[in-house]
mmCIF file of C-alpha atoms in Angstrom:
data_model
loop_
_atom_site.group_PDB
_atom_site.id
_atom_site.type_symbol
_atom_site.label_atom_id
_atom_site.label_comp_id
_atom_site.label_asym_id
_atom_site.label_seq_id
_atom_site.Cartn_x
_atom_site.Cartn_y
_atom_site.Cartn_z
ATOM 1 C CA UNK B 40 0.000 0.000 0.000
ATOM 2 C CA UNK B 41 1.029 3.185 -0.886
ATOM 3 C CA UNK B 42 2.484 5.776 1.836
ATOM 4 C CA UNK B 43 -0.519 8.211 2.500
ATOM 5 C CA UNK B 44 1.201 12.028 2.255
ATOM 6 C CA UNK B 45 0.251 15.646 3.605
ATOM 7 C CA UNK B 46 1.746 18.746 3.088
ATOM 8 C CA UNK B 47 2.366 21.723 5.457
ATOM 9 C CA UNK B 48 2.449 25.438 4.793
ATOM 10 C CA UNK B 49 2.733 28.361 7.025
ATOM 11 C CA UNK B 50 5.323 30.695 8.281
ATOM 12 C CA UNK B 51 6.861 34.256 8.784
ATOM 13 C CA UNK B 52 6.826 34.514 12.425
ATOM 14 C CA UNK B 53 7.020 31.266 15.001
ATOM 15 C CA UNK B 54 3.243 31.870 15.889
ATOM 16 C CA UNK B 55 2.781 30.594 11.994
ATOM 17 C CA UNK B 56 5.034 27.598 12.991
ATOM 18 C CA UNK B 57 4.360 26.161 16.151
ATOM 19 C CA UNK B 58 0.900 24.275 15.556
ATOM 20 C CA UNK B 59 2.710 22.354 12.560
ATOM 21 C CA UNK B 60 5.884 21.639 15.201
ATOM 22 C CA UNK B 61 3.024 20.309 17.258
ATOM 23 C CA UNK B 62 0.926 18.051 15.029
ATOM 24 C CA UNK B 63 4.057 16.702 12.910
ATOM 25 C CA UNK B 64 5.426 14.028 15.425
ATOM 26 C CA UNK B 65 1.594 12.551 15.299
ATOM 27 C CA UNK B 66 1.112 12.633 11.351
ATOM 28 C CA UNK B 67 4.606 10.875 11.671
ATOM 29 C CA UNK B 68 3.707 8.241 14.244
ATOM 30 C CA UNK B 69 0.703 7.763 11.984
ATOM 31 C CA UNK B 70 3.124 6.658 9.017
ATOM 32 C CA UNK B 71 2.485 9.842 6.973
ATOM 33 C CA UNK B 72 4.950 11.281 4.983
ATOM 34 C CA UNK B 73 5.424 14.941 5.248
ATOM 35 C CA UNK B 74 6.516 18.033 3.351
ATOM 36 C CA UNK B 75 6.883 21.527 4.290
ATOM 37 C CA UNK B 76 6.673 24.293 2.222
ATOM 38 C CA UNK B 77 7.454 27.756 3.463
ATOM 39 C CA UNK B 78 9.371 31.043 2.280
ATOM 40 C CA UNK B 79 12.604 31.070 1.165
ATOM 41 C CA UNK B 80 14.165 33.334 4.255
ATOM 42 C CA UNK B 81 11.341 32.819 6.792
ATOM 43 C CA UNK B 82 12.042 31.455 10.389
ATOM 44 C CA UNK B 83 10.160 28.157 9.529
ATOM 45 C CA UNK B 84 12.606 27.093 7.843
ATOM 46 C CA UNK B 85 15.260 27.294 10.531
ATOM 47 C CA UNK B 86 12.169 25.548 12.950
ATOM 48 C CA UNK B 87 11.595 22.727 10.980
ATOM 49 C CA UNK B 88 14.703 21.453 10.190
ATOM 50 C CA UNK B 89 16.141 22.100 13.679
ATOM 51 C CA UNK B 90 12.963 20.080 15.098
ATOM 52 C CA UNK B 91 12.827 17.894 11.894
ATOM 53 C CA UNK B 92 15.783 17.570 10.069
ATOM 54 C CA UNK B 93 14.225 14.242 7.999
ATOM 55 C CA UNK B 94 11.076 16.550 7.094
ATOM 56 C CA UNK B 95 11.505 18.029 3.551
ATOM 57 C CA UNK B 96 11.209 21.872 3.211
ATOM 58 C CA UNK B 97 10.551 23.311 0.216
ATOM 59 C CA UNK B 98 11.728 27.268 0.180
ATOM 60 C CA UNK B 99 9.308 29.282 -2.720
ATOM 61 C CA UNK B 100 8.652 32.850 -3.751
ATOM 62 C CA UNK B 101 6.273 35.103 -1.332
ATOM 63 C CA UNK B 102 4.871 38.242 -1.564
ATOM 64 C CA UNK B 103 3.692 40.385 1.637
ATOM 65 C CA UNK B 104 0.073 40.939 1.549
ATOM 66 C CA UNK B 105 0.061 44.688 2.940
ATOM 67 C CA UNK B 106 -3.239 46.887 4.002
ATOM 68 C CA UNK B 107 -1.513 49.680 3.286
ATOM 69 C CA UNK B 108 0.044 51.819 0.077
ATOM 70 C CA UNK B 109 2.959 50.971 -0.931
ATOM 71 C CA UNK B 110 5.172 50.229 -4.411
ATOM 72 C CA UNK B 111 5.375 46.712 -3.662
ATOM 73 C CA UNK B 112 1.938 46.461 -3.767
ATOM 74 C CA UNK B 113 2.270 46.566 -7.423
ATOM 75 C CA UNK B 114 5.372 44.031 -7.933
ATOM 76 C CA UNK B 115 4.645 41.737 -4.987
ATOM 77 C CA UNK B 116 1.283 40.126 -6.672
ATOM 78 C CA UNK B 117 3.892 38.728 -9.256
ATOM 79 C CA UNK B 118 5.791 36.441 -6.669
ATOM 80 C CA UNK B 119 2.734 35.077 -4.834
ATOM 81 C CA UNK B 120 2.132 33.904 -8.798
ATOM 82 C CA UNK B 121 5.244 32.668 -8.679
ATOM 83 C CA UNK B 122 5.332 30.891 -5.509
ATOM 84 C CA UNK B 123 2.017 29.672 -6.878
ATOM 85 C CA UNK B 124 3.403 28.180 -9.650
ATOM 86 C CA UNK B 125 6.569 26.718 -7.673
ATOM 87 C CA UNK B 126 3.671 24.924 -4.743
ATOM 88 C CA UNK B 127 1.930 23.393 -7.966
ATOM 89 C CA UNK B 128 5.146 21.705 -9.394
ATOM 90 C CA UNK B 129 5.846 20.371 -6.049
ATOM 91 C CA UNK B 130 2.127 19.183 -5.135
ATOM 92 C CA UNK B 131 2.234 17.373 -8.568
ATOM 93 C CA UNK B 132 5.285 15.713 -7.529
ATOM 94 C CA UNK B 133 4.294 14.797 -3.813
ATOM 95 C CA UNK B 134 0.680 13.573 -4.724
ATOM 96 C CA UNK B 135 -0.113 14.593 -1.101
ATOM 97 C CA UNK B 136 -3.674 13.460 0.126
ATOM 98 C CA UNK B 137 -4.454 16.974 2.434
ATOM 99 C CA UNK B 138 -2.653 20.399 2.763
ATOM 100 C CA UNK B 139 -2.581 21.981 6.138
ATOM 101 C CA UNK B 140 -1.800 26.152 6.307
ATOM 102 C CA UNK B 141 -1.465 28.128 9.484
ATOM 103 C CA UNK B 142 -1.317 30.821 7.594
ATOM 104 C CA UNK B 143 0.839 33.671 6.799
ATOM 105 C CA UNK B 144 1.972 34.833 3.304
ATOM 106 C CA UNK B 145 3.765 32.025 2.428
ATOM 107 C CA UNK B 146 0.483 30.173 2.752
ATOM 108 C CA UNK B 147 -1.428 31.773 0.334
ATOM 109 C CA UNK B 148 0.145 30.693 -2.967
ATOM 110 C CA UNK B 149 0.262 26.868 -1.609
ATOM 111 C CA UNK B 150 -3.255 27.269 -0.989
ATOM 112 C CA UNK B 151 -4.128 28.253 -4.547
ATOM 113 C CA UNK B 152 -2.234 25.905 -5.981
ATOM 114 C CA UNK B 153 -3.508 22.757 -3.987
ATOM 115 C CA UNK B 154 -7.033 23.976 -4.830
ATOM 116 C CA UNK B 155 -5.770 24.068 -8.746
ATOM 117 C CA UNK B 156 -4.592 20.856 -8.299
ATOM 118 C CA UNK B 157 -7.489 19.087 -6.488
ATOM 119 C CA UNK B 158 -6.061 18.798 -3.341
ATOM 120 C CA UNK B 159 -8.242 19.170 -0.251
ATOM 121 C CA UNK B 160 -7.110 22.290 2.075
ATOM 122 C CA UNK B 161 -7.629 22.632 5.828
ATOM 123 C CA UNK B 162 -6.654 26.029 7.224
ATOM 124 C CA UNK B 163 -6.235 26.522 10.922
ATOM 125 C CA UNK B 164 -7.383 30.455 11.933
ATOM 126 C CA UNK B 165 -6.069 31.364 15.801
ATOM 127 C CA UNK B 166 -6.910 35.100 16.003
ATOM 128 C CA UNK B 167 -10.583 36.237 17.298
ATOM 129 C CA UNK B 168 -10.623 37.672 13.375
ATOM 130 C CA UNK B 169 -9.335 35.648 10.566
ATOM 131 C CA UNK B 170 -6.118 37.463 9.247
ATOM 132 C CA UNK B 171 -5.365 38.694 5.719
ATOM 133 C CA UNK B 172 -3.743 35.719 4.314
ATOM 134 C CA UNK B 173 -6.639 33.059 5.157
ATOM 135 C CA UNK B 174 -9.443 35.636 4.287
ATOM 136 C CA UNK B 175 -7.840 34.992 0.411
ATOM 137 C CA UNK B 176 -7.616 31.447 1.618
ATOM 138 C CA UNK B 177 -10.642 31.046 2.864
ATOM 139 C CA UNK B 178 -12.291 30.656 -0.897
ATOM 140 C CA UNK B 179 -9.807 27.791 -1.786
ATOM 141 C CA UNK B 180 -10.651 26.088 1.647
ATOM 142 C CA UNK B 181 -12.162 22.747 2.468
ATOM 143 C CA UNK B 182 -12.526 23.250 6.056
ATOM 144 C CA UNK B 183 -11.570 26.193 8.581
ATOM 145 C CA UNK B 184 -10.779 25.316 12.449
ATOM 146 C CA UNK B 185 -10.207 28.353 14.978
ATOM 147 C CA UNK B 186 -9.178 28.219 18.677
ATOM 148 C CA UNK B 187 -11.853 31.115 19.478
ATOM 149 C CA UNK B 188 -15.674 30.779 19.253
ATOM 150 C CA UNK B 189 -15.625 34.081 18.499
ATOM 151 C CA UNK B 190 -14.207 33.968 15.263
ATOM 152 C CA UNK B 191 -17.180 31.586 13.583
ATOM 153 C CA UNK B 192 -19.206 34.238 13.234
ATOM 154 C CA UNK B 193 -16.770 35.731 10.284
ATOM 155 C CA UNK B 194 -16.731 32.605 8.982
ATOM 156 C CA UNK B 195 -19.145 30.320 6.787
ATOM 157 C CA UNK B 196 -20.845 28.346 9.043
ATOM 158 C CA UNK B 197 -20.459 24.843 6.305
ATOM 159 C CA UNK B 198 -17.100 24.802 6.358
ATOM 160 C CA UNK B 199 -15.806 26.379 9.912
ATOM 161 C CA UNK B 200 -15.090 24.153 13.219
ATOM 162 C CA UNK B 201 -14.139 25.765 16.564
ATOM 163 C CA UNK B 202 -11.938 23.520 18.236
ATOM 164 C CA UNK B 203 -10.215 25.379 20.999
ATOM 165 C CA UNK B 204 -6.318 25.835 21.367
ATOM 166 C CA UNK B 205 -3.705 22.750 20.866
ATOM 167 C CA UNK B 206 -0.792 22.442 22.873
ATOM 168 C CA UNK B 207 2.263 20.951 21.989
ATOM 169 C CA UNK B 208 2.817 17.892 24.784
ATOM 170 C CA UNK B 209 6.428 19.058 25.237
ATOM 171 C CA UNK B 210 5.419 22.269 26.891
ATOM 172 C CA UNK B 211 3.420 20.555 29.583
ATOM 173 C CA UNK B 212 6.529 18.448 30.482
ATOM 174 C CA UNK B 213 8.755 21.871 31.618
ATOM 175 C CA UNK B 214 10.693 21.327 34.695
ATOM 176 C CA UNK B 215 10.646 24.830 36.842
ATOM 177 C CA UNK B 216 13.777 23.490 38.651
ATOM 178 C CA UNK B 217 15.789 22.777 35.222
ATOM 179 C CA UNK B 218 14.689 26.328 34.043
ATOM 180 C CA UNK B 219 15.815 27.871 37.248
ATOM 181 C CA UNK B 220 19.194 25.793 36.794
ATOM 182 C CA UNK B 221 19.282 27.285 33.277
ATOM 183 C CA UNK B 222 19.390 30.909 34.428
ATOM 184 C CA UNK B 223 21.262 30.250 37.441
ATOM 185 C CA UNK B 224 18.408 31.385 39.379
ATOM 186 C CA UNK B 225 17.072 29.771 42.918
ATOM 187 C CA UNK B 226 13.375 29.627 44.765
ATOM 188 C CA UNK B 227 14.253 32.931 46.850
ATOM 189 C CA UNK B 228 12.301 34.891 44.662
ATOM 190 C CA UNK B 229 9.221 34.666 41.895
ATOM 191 C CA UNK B 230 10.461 34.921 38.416
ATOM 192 C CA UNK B 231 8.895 37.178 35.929
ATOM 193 C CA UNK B 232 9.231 35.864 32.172
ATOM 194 C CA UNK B 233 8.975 38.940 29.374
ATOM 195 C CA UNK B 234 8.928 37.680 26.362
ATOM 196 C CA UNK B 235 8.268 39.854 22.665
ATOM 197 C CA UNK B 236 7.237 37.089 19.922
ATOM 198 C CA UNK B 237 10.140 35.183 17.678
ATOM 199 C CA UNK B 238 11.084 38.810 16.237
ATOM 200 C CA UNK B 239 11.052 40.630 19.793
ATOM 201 C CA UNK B 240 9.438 43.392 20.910
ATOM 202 C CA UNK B 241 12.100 46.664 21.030
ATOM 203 C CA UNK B 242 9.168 48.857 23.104
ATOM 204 C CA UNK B 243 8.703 46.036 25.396
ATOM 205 C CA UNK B 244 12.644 45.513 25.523
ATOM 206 C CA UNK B 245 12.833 48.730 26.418
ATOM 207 C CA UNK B 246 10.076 49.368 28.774
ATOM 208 C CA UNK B 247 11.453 46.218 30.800
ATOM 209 C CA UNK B 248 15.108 47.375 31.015
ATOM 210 C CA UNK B 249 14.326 50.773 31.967
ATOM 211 C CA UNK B 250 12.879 49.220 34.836
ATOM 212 C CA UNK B 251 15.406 46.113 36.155
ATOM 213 C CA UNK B 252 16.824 48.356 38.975
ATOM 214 C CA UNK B 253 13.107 48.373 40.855
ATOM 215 C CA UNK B 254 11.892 45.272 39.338
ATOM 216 C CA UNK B 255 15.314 42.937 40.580
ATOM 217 C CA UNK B 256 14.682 43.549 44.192
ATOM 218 C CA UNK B 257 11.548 41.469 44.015
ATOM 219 C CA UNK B 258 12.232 39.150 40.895
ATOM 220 C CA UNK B 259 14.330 37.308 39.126
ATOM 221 C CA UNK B 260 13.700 38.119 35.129
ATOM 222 C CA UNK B 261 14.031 36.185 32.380
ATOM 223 C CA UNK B 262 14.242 37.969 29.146
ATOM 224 C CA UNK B 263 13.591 36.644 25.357
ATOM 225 C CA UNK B 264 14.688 39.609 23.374
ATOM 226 C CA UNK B 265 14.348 38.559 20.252
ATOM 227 C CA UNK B 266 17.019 38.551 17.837
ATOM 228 C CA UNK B 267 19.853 40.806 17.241
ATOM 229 C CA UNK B 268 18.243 42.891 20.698
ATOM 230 C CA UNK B 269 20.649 40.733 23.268
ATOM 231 C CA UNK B 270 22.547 43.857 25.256
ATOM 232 C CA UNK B 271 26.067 42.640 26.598
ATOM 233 C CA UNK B 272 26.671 45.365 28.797
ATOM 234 C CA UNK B 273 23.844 43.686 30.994
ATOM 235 C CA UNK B 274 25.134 40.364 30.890
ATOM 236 C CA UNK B 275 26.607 40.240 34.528
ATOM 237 C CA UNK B 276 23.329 41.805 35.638
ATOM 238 C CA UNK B 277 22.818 39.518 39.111
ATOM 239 C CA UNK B 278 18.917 37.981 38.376
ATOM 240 C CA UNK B 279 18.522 38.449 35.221
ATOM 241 C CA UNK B 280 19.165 35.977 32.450
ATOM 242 C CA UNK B 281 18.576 37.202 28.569
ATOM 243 C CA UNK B 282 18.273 34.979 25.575
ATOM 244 C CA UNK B 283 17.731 36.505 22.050
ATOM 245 C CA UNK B 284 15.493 33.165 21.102
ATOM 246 C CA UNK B 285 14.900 29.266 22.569
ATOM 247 C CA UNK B 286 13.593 26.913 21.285
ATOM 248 C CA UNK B 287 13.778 23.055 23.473
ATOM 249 C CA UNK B 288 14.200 25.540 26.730
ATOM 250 C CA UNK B 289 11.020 26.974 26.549
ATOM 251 C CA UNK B 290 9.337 24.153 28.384
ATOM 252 C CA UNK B 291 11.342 24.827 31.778
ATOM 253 C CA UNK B 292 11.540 28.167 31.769
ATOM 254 C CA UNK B 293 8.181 28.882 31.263
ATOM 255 C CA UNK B 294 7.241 26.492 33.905
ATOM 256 C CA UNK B 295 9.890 28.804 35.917
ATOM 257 C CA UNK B 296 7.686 31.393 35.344
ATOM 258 C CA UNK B 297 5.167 32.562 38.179
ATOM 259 C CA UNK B 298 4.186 35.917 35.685
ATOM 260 C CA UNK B 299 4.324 36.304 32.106
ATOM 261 C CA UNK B 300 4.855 39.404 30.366
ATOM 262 C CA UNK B 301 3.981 39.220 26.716
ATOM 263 C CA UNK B 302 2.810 40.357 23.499
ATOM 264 C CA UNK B 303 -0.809 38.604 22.620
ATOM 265 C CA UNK B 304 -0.226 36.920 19.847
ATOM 266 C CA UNK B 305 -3.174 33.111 20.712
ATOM 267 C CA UNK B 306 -0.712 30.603 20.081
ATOM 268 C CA UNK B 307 1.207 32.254 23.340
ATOM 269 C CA UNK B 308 -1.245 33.625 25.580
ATOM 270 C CA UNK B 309 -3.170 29.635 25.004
ATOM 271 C CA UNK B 310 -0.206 28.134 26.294
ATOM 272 C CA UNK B 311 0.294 30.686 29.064
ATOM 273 C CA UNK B 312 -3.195 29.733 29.958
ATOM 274 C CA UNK B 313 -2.782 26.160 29.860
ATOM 275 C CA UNK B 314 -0.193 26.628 32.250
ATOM 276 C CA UNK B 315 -1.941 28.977 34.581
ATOM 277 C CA UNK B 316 0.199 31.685 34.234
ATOM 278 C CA UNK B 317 -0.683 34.426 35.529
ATOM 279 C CA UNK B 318 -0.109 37.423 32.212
ATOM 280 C CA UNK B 319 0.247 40.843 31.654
ATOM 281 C CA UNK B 320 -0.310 41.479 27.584
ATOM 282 C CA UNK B 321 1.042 44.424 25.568
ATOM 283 C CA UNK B 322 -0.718 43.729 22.484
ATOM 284 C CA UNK B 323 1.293 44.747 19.082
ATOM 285 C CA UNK B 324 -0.851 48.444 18.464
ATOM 286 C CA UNK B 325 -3.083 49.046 15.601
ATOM 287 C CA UNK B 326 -0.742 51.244 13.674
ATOM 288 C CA UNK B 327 1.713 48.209 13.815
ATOM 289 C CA UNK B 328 -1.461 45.153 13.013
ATOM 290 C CA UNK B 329 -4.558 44.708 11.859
ATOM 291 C CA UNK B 330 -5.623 44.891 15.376
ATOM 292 C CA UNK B 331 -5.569 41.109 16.206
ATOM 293 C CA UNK B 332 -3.599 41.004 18.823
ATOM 294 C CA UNK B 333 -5.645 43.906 20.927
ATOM 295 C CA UNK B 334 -8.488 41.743 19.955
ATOM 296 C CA UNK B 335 -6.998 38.430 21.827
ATOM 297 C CA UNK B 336 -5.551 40.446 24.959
ATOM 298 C CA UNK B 337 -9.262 42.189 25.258
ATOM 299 C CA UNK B 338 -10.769 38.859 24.969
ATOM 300 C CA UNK B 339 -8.490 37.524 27.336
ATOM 301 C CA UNK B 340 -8.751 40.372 30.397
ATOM 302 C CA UNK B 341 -12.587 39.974 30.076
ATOM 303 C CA UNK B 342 -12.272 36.418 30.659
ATOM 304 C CA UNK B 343 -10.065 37.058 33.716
ATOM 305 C CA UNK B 344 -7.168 35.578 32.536
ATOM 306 C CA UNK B 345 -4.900 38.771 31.881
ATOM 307 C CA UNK B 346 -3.910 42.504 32.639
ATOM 308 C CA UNK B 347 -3.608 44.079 29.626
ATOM 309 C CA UNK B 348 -1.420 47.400 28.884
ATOM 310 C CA UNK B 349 -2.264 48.957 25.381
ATOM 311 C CA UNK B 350 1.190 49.458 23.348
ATOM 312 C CA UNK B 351 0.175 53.591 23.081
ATOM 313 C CA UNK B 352 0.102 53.873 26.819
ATOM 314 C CA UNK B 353 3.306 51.737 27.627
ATOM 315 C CA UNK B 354 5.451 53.641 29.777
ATOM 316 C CA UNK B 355 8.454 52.920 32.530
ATOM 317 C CA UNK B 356 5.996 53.861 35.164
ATOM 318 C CA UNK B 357 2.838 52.080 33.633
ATOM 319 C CA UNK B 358 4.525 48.998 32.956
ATOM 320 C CA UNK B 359 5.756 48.916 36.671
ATOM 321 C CA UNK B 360 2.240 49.579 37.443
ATOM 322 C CA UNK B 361 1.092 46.961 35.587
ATOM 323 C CA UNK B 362 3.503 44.324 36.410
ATOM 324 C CA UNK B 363 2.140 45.206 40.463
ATOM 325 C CA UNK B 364 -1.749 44.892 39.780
ATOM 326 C CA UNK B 365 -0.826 41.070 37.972
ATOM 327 C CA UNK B 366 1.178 40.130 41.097
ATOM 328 C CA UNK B 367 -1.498 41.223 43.370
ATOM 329 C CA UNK B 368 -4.031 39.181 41.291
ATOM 330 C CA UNK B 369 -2.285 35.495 41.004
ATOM 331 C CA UNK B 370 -4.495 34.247 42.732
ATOM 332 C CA UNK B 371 -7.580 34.877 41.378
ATOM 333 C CA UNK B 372 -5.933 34.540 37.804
ATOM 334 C CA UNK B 373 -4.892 30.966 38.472
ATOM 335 C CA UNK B 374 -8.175 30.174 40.056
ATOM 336 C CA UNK B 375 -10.007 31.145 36.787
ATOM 337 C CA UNK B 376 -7.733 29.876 34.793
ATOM 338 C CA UNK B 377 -8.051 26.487 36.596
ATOM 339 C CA UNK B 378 -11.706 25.674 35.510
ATOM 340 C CA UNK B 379 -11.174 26.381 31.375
ATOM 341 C CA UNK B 380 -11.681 23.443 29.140
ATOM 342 C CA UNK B 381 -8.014 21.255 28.695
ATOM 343 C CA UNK B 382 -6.602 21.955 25.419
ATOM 344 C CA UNK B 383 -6.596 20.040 22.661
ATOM 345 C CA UNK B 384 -3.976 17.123 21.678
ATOM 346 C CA UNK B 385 -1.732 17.198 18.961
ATOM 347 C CA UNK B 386 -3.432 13.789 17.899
ATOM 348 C CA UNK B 387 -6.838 14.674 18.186
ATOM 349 C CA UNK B 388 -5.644 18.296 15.678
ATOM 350 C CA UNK B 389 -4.347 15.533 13.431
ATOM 351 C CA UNK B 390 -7.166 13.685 13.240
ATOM 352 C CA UNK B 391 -9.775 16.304 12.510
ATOM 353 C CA UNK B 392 -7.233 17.608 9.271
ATOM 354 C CA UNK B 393 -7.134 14.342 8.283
ATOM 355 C CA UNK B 394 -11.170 13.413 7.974
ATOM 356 C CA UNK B 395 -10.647 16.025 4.865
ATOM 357 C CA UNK B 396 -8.130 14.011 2.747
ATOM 358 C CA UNK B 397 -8.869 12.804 -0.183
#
């Protein structure tokens, strides 16, 4: 019998990335053979073949879908056709049964060219609203899953499933005291994780550094800059440990964690909440997004699961505000957080994309 096959898609920033991470070791278990396809300089690549080195990852053209004027509105149409036309020559060679986007621009030409070839899509959607790249998707689509309930309601009810977030399993195994052990750090004091996205966060670098004097005498802070934002002169800075990017540490140190600090991008702030970690969210602002991410950390404060300090209004002293209203609620937060539904499995995400293969 011939091996069954499925192709991946989705990229440009980690949140693009991680749900395929997640669902790949259970499409392999389940004797699948699987392709990536992503851009040709996006972090994916670097992802996938550190995680799966065996996985083959296919690098194409892809144009940046913008909202905004710009010249490379006019000449960037011409490599999503290209990248279109690069997806199809590889689908015809893979024969794969199902193609699974997360989205992002990459996504969009592999999309249209699965649909031109026959090839059933499944597009997973993790913002309240569905963002730029699967509302062109959307028409090319088999099936839609999101994490919120929320977002059904911009979708076609035929084709769209909530099914709640999906966790990778590695994540719930974090040791705190191997995270601690990482940074050097011991119990003596809570540890407050900041952490900007894959790319970093240079107002949220900022707005946390101005502040290490105060916020060192009652934490220990772990830092993920982002790179190319690691400052050396800070490097013998007693209690706080700063790491441009991780990848297999994440697990312990965000079990280390007894705060978050973060931007509110729903892959993240899901896991922070399967965790019970207690979060403060500086959503990306609307002059930098479509508004998503204010969207998610909204969502997330009315559901009592998060402070939430608007970009426009981050400041040294608001941020220290901020960071002493979440410590004062822990409690509570974890309480709440306590009685949410358990996320889904990696298997059971893999199971669901594959009822739509051909």
């Amino acid at each position: 019998m011939k091996q069954q096959t499925i192709i991946l898609t989705g990229g440009g920033t980690a949140g693009h990335v991680s749900l395929n991470q997640a669902i790949l070791p259970s499409l392999l278990e389940l004797g699948y053979d699987v392709h990536y396809i992503g851009s040709e300089q996006g972090i994916e690549k670097e992802l996938i073949g550190e995680t799966f080195p065996n996985v083959p990852f296919y690098g194409i053209a892809s144009g940046k879908l913008r909202r905004y004027f710009s010249m490379k509105n006019f000449t960037d149409p011409f490599k999503v056709l290209a990248g279109m036309m690069q997806a199809f020559r590889i689908i015809k060679k893979v024969k794969p049964q199902v193609v699974f986007s997360k989205g992002g621009f990459v996504s969009v030409p592999v999309v249209m060219a699965a649909k031109l070839a026959g090839v059933p899509v499944v597009i997973h959607e993790s913002d309240v609203t569905p963002g730029l790249a699967n509302k062109i998707a959307l028409p090319f689509a088999s099936h839609v899953f999101t994490i919120f309930e929320e977002t059904l309601k911009h979708l076609p009810s035929d084709k769209a499933t909530c099914t709640g977030s999906i966790i990778r399993p590695e994540l719930l195994k974090g040791e705190r005291a191997k995270g601690l052990a990482y940074c050097g750090f011991t119990t003596l004091k809570p540890v407050l994780l900041v952490m900007g996205g894959s790319l970093g966060s240079v107002v949220l670098n900022d707005a946390l550094r101005k502040n290490l004097p105060e916020l060192l005498k009652q934490f220990y802070v772990i830092h993920l800059c982002g790179k190319g934002n690691y400052d050396e002169s800070l490097e013998s800075l007693s209690g706080y440990k700063q790491f441009e990017y991780v990848t297999t540490e994440l697990p312990d140190l965000m079990h280390a964690a007894d705060f978050i600090v973060s931007r509110a991008g729903s892959n993240s702030i899901f896991e922070f909440l399967a965790l019970h970690k207690p979060m403060l969210l500086v959503p990306l602002s609307a002059q930098k997004s479509r508004g998503d991410q204010i969207l998610n950390a909204n969502l997330f404060k009315k559901q009592g699961y998060a402070e939430v300090l608007q970009e426009e209004a981050l400041t040294k002293e608001s941020f220290m505000k901020s960071v002493y209203t979440l410590t004062g609620r822990k409690e509570e937060m974890v309480e709440t957080m306590s009685k949410t539904q358990k996320p889904k499995t990696p298997d059971e995400m893999a199971s669901l994309i594959l009822n739509y293969q051909k």
